[in-house]
Structure formats: C-alpha cells, structure tokens
Amino acid sequence: MWTTIVLAGVGCYVLKLAGLSLPDRLLGHPLVERVADLIPVALLAALVATQVFAGDGALVLDARALGLGFALVALLLRMPFLVVVVGAAVVAALARLV
Amino acid sequence: MSSPAAVSETVPDRTERSAIIRDSLAVGVATGAYGFGFGAVSVAAGLSIAQTCALSLLMFTGASQFALVGVVAAGGAPLSGAVTALMLGSRNTLYGLRMAPLLRWRGWRRAAAAHVLIDESTAMSVSRTTTGAARLAFLTTGVSVFVLWNLATLVGAATGEAVGDPRAFGLDAAVGAAFLALLWPRLQDRRNVLVAVLAAALALALVPATAPGVPVLAAGGVALLVGALGRRQDPTEIPGPGDVAGGHR
C-alpha cells in the first residue's frame, strides 16, 4: 500500500508540474483536450455508481442509495459540500437503524 | 496596460488584495473542512492514519485521493486505485497549461506552485486579469486549502479510527455522495451528462463480471470514445469561482 501511495502521489505531482512547464502546443491538441476534459466526468460517474450500487461483485440496493438520494436533493438545493456528504452518511446510518 | 484582458505585472491595490484574500480563505476553509470526510473515509477503507495523511500531503488532489481509497475499499487492487487516481489527476495538467501564461513562474517557484495546482486554486485565479492578482489568489487559495485539508485529514482519520465500524455511521454512503458532489459542477453541460450516464451504466454492467476497480477504469473508455467522436469544446472544463466548495455561499 505504501508503494502505491508514494508512486501515485509523485505521479500526480508530475502531472501538475507538466501542465505548468510544457509548451501549450504539446498537449493543446483539441482531441487530447476533449478526452482529458471528459475523463473526470466518466470516472466520477462510474465511481458514484460503483460506490453506491456495488458490493461483493454484485449489484446491491441498500441504505447507500437513500444516502445518494439525499445528496442529489441537497445538491439541487445548492447546499454546501459538507452538508451533502455528512447528510448522506446520516441518512444511510438512520436507514440502517430502522 | 490599457486592455483589461492583458496580463500585466501590475500589483493589485489594497481593496482588491483584501477581497482576493478574503474569498480565497473562505474557499480554503470550506474545502479544508471536506478533508475531514476524506480522513474518515480513508481509514474506513482500511488505510492507516499515517497512510491517509501521506496521501493528503503527497498527492494533494481531492478527487484522486477519494478515488484511490474508494477503489481499495471496494476490494480493488491498489494498482487499479493508483491508475484511477492518476487519470483523475490528469485534469490538473490542463489547468497548468491554462495557468502557466498567467502565473509566469520559473524555477523553484514553479516547482513549488505546482504542488498546490488544484481545482480550487485554478478556479479562484483563472479569471484574474493581472499576474499579481492571479498569483495572490492562487497562492492564498492553494496554501490555505493545503494546510486545512491536511489538518482536517488527520482529525478525520483519527475520528474514523475511533468510530470503528464505518457502516454504522453511513461512511460508506458518504463516499458516493462525495463523488456526486465533485461531479456536480460538470453536469451543466449536456454532453457531460450523456458521458456520465453511459459511464455509470457501463461500470454497473461490468460489476458482476470483473474484479473491483476494473469497472471504473473501463468507464474511462467512454471518455475516449465520446471525445474522439465529438467536436465541440466543453464550456465547463475549467472551474469558475462558482464551482468550488463554498463558492455559492
């Protein structure tokens, strides 16, 4: 785990430094930019889906879905970040008590 | 410089300076507090307090950190977690390309500034018209987020360790909510919504068939496909001041 942390940490720093150091034309290709813009969208959406609906190699519907539902409503109401995240945890925890 | 769009070395006046510092610190506090959530989620995923703090110090880019511990928590190999983190970290490269002509740092200053090149510091400085104002906003935001994010990570990790079973407190549900909150500002664009839906559907379809961590990486392929087919530039690619935590206060 430590090796992963150090390598991924250094890798993320190199990605930042490359952006500030490389000439614009090297990475400025429209295709590269489009794909790089879409990667966070695709990965974050996939992470939302798998964190909420996956468990032990199968699809699961449990209290986490209620937490996500709360997060969705909170975001629509433009609540702050922390309210969204803590609220989702509280909703899921309460649902498990019932 | 007569043109307001020109990048000049003009030093911002006192009123502008205090406005920049006030706004940047507010973003720093809001984002830093969120580090508490990362700390708690990370120890819940099975990392030690030291490993959790090392991630915040070394990697220091929230979405990548959450991705790494999220994949590990789901039972994925650390390598899949690292690759997902690096793919998410690649957006900082694009921020750097935008910010370099505005910040105009060289040598060790550029190397140091690169560490705090993140969503928030970019959002708070990208629209400034002078190098002086951009540097001030970039550094105030970046450094305040860095300090508070790391302190909050430590407190969150210690709290998470004390709490014990993360499921009892819904911490597993907090991870999904955190990713949705990170994704949210990018969903103003319709093409992004399409990519998000396709990526989520593909990932879920792969869950029963593949090892944990693989579905998320495969979903990155949707970005490649849509990016290769599409033409239009994404208007939400660079976050604005309204997109960061606390930005809509």
Tab-separated table of C-alpha atoms in Angstrom, chain B residues 11-164:
chain	number	residue	atom	x	y	z
B	11	VAL	CA	0.261	44.834	-8.367
B	12	PRO	CA	-3.395	44.770	-7.205
B	13	ASP	CA	-4.409	47.696	-4.962
B	14	ARG	CA	-5.233	47.244	-1.303
B	15	THR	CA	-9.007	46.844	-1.794
B	16	GLU	CA	-8.519	44.191	-4.482
B	17	ARG	CA	-5.884	42.427	-2.393
B	18	SER	CA	-8.116	42.120	0.669
B	19	ALA	CA	-11.065	40.962	-1.468
B	20	ILE	CA	-8.910	38.264	-3.084
B	21	ILE	CA	-7.511	37.125	0.261
B	22	ARG	CA	-10.975	37.038	1.877
B	23	ASP	CA	-12.536	34.986	-0.936
B	24	SER	CA	-9.572	32.638	-1.178
B	25	LEU	CA	-9.512	31.942	2.559
B	26	ALA	CA	-13.259	31.231	2.508
B	27	VAL	CA	-12.718	28.623	-0.207
B	28	GLY	CA	-9.771	27.249	1.764
B	29	VAL	CA	-11.893	26.797	4.886
B	30	ALA	CA	-14.822	25.214	3.015
B	31	THR	CA	-12.607	22.794	1.087
B	32	GLY	CA	-10.325	22.074	4.025
B	33	ALA	CA	-13.272	21.028	6.155
B	34	TYR	CA	-14.085	18.475	3.493
B	35	GLY	CA	-10.701	16.865	4.206
B	36	PHE	CA	-12.299	15.604	7.414
B	37	GLY	CA	-14.554	13.432	5.261
B	38	PHE	CA	-11.571	12.137	3.316
B	39	GLY	CA	-9.703	11.195	6.501
B	40	ALA	CA	-12.676	9.296	7.892
B	41	VAL	CA	-13.438	7.521	4.603
B	42	SER	CA	-9.799	6.548	4.083
B	43	VAL	CA	-9.360	4.740	7.407
B	44	ALA	CA	-12.756	3.136	6.808
B	45	ALA	CA	-11.268	1.790	3.551
B	46	GLY	CA	-8.536	0.094	5.563
B	47	LEU	CA	-5.643	2.575	5.266
B	48	SER	CA	-3.744	3.537	8.419
B	49	ILE	CA	-3.784	7.091	9.779
B	50	ALA	CA	-0.184	7.569	8.562
B	51	GLN	CA	-1.056	6.330	5.042
B	52	THR	CA	-4.110	8.600	4.963
B	53	CYS	CA	-2.068	11.658	5.963
B	54	ALA	CA	0.680	10.747	3.484
B	55	LEU	CA	-1.899	10.750	0.683
B	56	SER	CA	-3.112	14.246	1.592
B	57	LEU	CA	0.454	15.568	1.870
B	58	LEU	CA	1.901	13.897	-1.233
B	59	MET	CA	-0.967	13.512	-3.686
B	60	PHE	CA	-2.972	16.569	-2.592
B	61	THR	CA	-5.757	16.461	-5.165
B	62	GLY	CA	-9.082	15.514	-3.613
B	63	ALA	CA	-10.843	13.538	-6.327
B	64	SER	CA	-7.760	11.351	-6.944
B	65	GLN	CA	-7.377	10.664	-3.220
B	66	PHE	CA	-11.031	9.691	-2.885
B	67	ALA	CA	-10.735	7.502	-5.988
B	68	LEU	CA	-7.718	5.621	-4.673
B	69	VAL	CA	-9.287	4.810	-1.306
B	70	GLY	CA	-12.690	4.198	-2.939
B	71	VAL	CA	-11.292	1.517	-5.237
B	72	VAL	CA	-9.301	-0.041	-2.394
B	73	ALA	CA	-12.395	-0.008	-0.143
B	74	ALA	CA	-14.366	-1.834	-2.845
B	75	GLY	CA	-11.730	-4.595	-2.771
B	76	GLY	CA	-9.846	-3.461	-5.869
B	77	ALA	CA	-6.104	-3.905	-6.321
B	78	PRO	CA	-4.039	-0.904	-5.156
B	79	LEU	CA	-2.740	-0.645	-8.744
B	80	SER	CA	-6.250	-0.070	-10.184
B	81	GLY	CA	-6.750	2.558	-7.486
B	82	ALA	CA	-3.481	4.257	-8.439
B	83	VAL	CA	-4.288	4.263	-12.169
B	84	THR	CA	-7.757	5.728	-11.499
B	85	ALA	CA	-6.155	8.404	-9.281
B	86	LEU	CA	-3.620	9.309	-11.980
B	87	MET	CA	-6.306	9.513	-14.677
B	88	LEU	CA	-8.307	11.888	-12.485
B	89	GLY	CA	-5.119	13.822	-11.697
B	90	SER	CA	-4.509	14.432	-15.401
B	91	ARG	CA	-7.021	17.307	-15.372
B	92	ASN	CA	-4.513	19.266	-13.262
B	93	THR	CA	-2.182	19.142	-16.287
B	94	LEU	CA	-4.797	21.014	-18.313
B	95	TYR	CA	-5.236	23.552	-15.520
B	96	GLY	CA	-1.459	24.046	-15.572
B	97	LEU	CA	-1.447	24.736	-19.310
B	98	ARG	CA	-4.088	27.459	-18.761
B	99	MET	CA	-2.413	28.933	-15.694
B	100	ALA	CA	1.241	28.991	-16.866
B	101	PRO	CA	0.985	32.149	-19.051
B	102	LEU	CA	-0.955	33.921	-16.293
B	103	LEU	CA	1.208	32.962	-13.298
B	104	ARG	CA	4.544	33.181	-15.180
B	105	TRP	CA	6.646	31.477	-12.514
B	106	ARG	CA	10.047	29.944	-13.259
B	107	GLY	CA	12.452	27.579	-11.495
B	108	TRP	CA	11.838	26.541	-7.885
B	109	ARG	CA	8.816	28.846	-7.554
B	110	ARG	CA	7.089	26.991	-10.377
B	111	ALA	CA	8.061	23.620	-8.881
B	112	ALA	CA	6.613	24.669	-5.518
B	113	ALA	CA	3.471	26.220	-7.009
B	114	ALA	CA	2.765	23.022	-8.947
B	115	HIS	CA	2.004	21.164	-5.729
B	116	VAL	CA	-0.987	23.421	-4.986
B	117	LEU	CA	-2.259	23.396	-8.596
B	118	ILE	CA	-5.751	22.002	-7.937
B	119	ASP	CA	-9.421	22.689	-8.813
B	120	GLU	CA	-9.831	25.415	-6.203
B	121	SER	CA	-6.614	27.389	-6.774
B	122	THR	CA	-7.284	27.317	-10.532
B	123	ALA	CA	-10.917	28.388	-10.119
B	124	MET	CA	-10.006	31.352	-7.908
B	125	SER	CA	-7.192	32.671	-10.111
B	126	VAL	CA	-8.003	31.768	-13.744
B	127	SER	CA	-10.243	34.806	-14.320
B	128	ARG	CA	-7.826	37.422	-12.904
B	129	THR	CA	-6.554	39.988	-15.370
B	130	THR	CA	-3.116	40.627	-13.854
B	131	THR	CA	-0.288	38.289	-12.902
B	132	GLY	CA	-0.119	39.917	-9.463
B	133	ALA	CA	-3.776	39.253	-8.702
B	134	ALA	CA	-3.627	35.732	-10.159
B	135	ARG	CA	-0.544	34.826	-8.097
B	136	LEU	CA	-2.099	36.196	-4.913
B	137	ALA	CA	-5.380	34.320	-5.450
B	138	PHE	CA	-3.559	31.130	-6.489
B	139	LEU	CA	-1.219	31.080	-3.511
B	140	THR	CA	-3.746	32.183	-0.872
B	141	THR	CA	-6.259	29.570	-2.022
B	142	GLY	CA	-3.700	26.818	-2.635
B	143	VAL	CA	-1.819	27.233	0.635
B	144	SER	CA	-4.913	27.658	2.812
B	145	VAL	CA	-6.536	24.582	1.248
B	146	PHE	CA	-3.266	22.642	1.694
B	147	VAL	CA	-2.878	23.499	5.389
B	148	LEU	CA	-6.534	22.978	6.308
B	149	TRP	CA	-7.002	19.900	4.101
B	150	ASN	CA	-4.061	18.172	5.811
B	151	LEU	CA	-5.109	19.154	9.342
B	152	ALA	CA	-8.674	18.034	8.648
B	153	THR	CA	-7.420	14.748	7.137
B	154	LEU	CA	-5.572	13.959	10.375
B	155	VAL	CA	-8.597	14.801	12.552
B	156	GLY	CA	-10.940	12.855	10.257
B	157	ALA	CA	-8.635	9.809	10.186
B	158	ALA	CA	-8.274	9.807	13.986
B	159	THR	CA	-12.050	10.169	14.375
B	160	GLY	CA	-12.715	7.417	11.836
B	161	GLU	CA	-10.311	5.097	13.650
B	162	ALA	CA	-12.077	5.803	16.968
B	163	VAL	CA	-15.520	5.239	15.445
B	164	GLY	CA	-14.766	1.658	14.398
